[in-house]
Amino acid sequence: MVFEKDLNLDATELRLGLPGSSKESLRISNKRALPDMNDDSGVAAAKKCDQETAPPTKAQVVGWPPIRSYRKNSLQTKKTEAETSGMYVKVSMDGAPYLRKIDLKVYKGYPELFKALEDMFKFKVGKYSEREGYNGSEFVPTYEDKDGDWMLAGDVPWEMFINACKRLRIVRGSEARGLGCVV
Amino acid sequence: MNYFPDEVLEHVFDFITSHKDRNSVSLVCKSWYKIERCSRQRVFIGNCYSISPERLIARFPGLKSLTLKGKPHFADFNLVPHDWGGFVYPWIKALAKSRIGLEELRLKRMVVSDESLELLSKSFVNFKSLVLVSCEGFTTDGLAAIAANCRFLRELDLQENEVDDHRGHWLSCFPESCTSLISLNFACLRGEVNLGALERLVSRSPNLKSLRLNRAVPLDTLQKLLMRAPQLVDLGIGSYVHDPFSEVYNKLKIAIQRCKSIRSLSGFLEVAPHCMSAIYPICGNLTFLNLSYAPGLHGNKLMKLIQHCRKLQRLWILDCIGDKGLGVVALTCKELQELRVFPSDPFGAGNAAVTEEGLVLVSAGCPKLNSLLYFCQQMTNAALITVAKNCPNFIRFRLCILDPIKPDPVTNQPLDEGFGAIVQSCKGLKRLSLSGLLTDQVFLYIGMYAEQLEMLSIAFAADSDKGMLYVLNGCKKLRKLEIRDCPFGDAALLEDVGKYETMRSLWMSSCEVTLGGCKSVAEKMPSLNVEIIDECEQMEFNLVDKQKVDKMYLYRTLVGHRKDAPEYVLIL
């Protein structure tokens, strides 16, 4: 032991256990008695190990969990993309001098989106009903989908909508006839 | 032995296709060796450093198909530094210089440069098939060379490679005259592809059976491709995002319905879960489904999809399927043989993970299960014992508990008994990966019962050298042993050095073996290369025998020390 101290092998010593665990606890787990016929000692030993070995900071252990780098990188990319990339679409309103851009990912659903549009363009959306579209307002929210068709916003589930929507257009009521509004 | 003329023997040997059998045939007598070597067309080399290209060429002049593996398995998990080795260029160079009419090259975990690919593409007139798995070092420029120069190319299969995507026009490099493609897999490429070129290529490839697209291929292109290739057997979808009420989606539904031969489906690299109903018509015929790159698909949509797949034999999935989803698998997929459950959030809170419950359900519902890779939150001995009873046919059993030293959460015991039950019950077990809290006891069981075991992966386990000794003494058929973070030292390493000559390789990292111990192995066994890998280059400054070794990789070889090792690798 003296020899080892002189050479300061502590710094390079390999240990059983994971980084972030304390030295003491690792010593204990390393030299824990082999589980013998006596069940008690086995359980005690296992429990001791469980308590005293600090829980591993998973991210720090190189190569664990054992997933191929390619797969890990793929997941990482997807997560980052999901978190950071925005879904920006142009929003135009009839009569407004310029267009705006909004990030659809920011909103949890139609109510939040419409509220944001209402604030942005100073209008009211009106009440939605499946049969009649939007009632009680001069303005109707519409969007262009991936096929290039102009659709009434609010018919399809939100997830479906944000994937399909290429741009938004708030049309005047008079033009909105035929988009689900009762003539 | 020579009752027949050589040609007759050669004809008989034609029926012997397995590498093991052909190797055995060549050992019978000199004349069989000669006939066998001249007629052998397919050679498998599990460790590219065990033999040299020159010797390969000298022995097998009729070589047409070569499979090479480079880096050790743990390289997959970043435990082997870059540029450790595994370069394919010297092989291609030597083969190109020779008269070998190479037609097929399959590489795994090797470093492949664009230069190698270009040389390959220009050197073999009849080159037909290139399969690269977990390789690196090349760009799409190399692929362009293959596309442009291999006039009779049938197969270009890229699986999980790290490719530098120059967003070039490699797909456009396939000449108009190239109509021989049977298999094209570029799912791992991250860049844009020329969609028009892709469509034209598929149109003029009537024999195309396997097509795996990358993420850059959108749904409308997919629809067009399927219309032109309804004969596909294996499909990998790139991007699958669309509005289900759109025209394109309707067209896609029609196109998919025409593809009555699809048996294997993968990809969904980008997915809108509400569009999955278009896939249902082909689900009933699927034997292989790989959704392990589709984290967007989970919950009810995923379960509904699986419920349509009654003939599934192999399923690769993410753990967001949950135990409940695995229950659906157990009820639906009665023909299931292989299950792989990957972690969707490896470092996360563990909400998405599966537990022992899912595994037990599958084992009960799928009696044909013989191959498992299972990343889970926790495991119990009771569950493993049940699984062992339900499925005695396991050939591959790889369990990865995300917390590597977690005991049985119910009893707080190590998982020795559970894994012991697996090895005792599954008499045909060839591959085993352990995890969780484990003592020497599990290795006693493995040594005692795992008679057919060929590959064993151990991490953060055991109490003493005894563990390793049980395995080395007991597992007579052991070929690959890889160990990390276990208290195995020189006593275990040196007990029976002759054993290593019967194995392909041994990897030990973060264990207790010392430089002195490794030197001893190298001295006693000149037929082994004993490599010490030390990125910190401490070996340079501290060549003390008592020093513990960070990473040791030893393997049998016929050609001595390799000449291409980097500075931080010391070959003893």
XYZ file of N, CA, C and O in Angstrom, chain B residues 82 148-149 153 197 214 239 241 268 361 433 468 473 482 491 506:
64
model
N -11.179 6.810 -32.351
C -11.157 6.905 -33.806
C -9.771 6.569 -34.311
O -8.802 6.657 -33.584
N -21.323 5.423 -60.509
C -20.908 5.720 -61.877
C -20.178 4.561 -62.551
O -20.357 4.316 -63.739
N -19.356 3.848 -61.785
C -18.435 2.904 -62.414
C -18.832 1.437 -62.359
O -18.332 0.639 -63.153
N -24.002 -3.165 -61.051
C -24.312 -3.105 -59.626
C -25.717 -3.617 -59.339
O -26.687 -3.189 -59.966
N -33.810 12.134 -60.079
C -32.877 11.058 -60.420
C -33.309 9.758 -59.749
O -33.231 8.674 -60.337
N -34.024 7.757 -47.436
C -33.634 8.565 -46.286
C -34.682 9.627 -46.001
O -35.686 9.765 -46.704
N -39.544 10.149 -45.208
C -40.424 11.046 -44.491
C -41.870 10.612 -44.712
O -42.262 10.295 -45.819
N -44.880 12.358 -43.610
C -45.653 13.430 -42.999
C -46.561 14.027 -44.043
O -46.106 14.494 -45.076
N -39.707 5.375 -41.474
C -40.579 6.349 -40.815
C -39.727 7.327 -40.027
O -39.981 7.625 -38.866
N -44.813 -10.588 -20.687
C -45.984 -10.708 -21.564
C -45.602 -11.281 -22.923
O -46.256 -12.191 -23.438
N -25.809 -11.027 -23.306
C -25.321 -9.768 -22.732
C -26.005 -9.569 -21.396
O -27.231 -9.658 -21.315
N -14.605 -14.450 -13.993
C -14.022 -14.648 -15.321
C -13.543 -16.086 -15.493
O -13.691 -16.687 -16.566
N -13.298 -21.335 -18.109
C -13.191 -22.781 -17.931
C -14.398 -23.523 -18.460
O -14.285 -24.640 -18.946
N -16.202 -9.893 -24.178
C -15.944 -8.467 -24.013
C -16.408 -8.040 -22.626
O -17.535 -8.315 -22.224
N -4.720 -12.621 -12.404
C -4.896 -14.044 -12.061
C -5.871 -14.704 -13.028
O -5.622 -15.805 -13.530
N -10.619 -11.080 -27.199
C -10.974 -10.739 -25.818
C -10.774 -9.247 -25.637
O -9.714 -8.718 -25.958
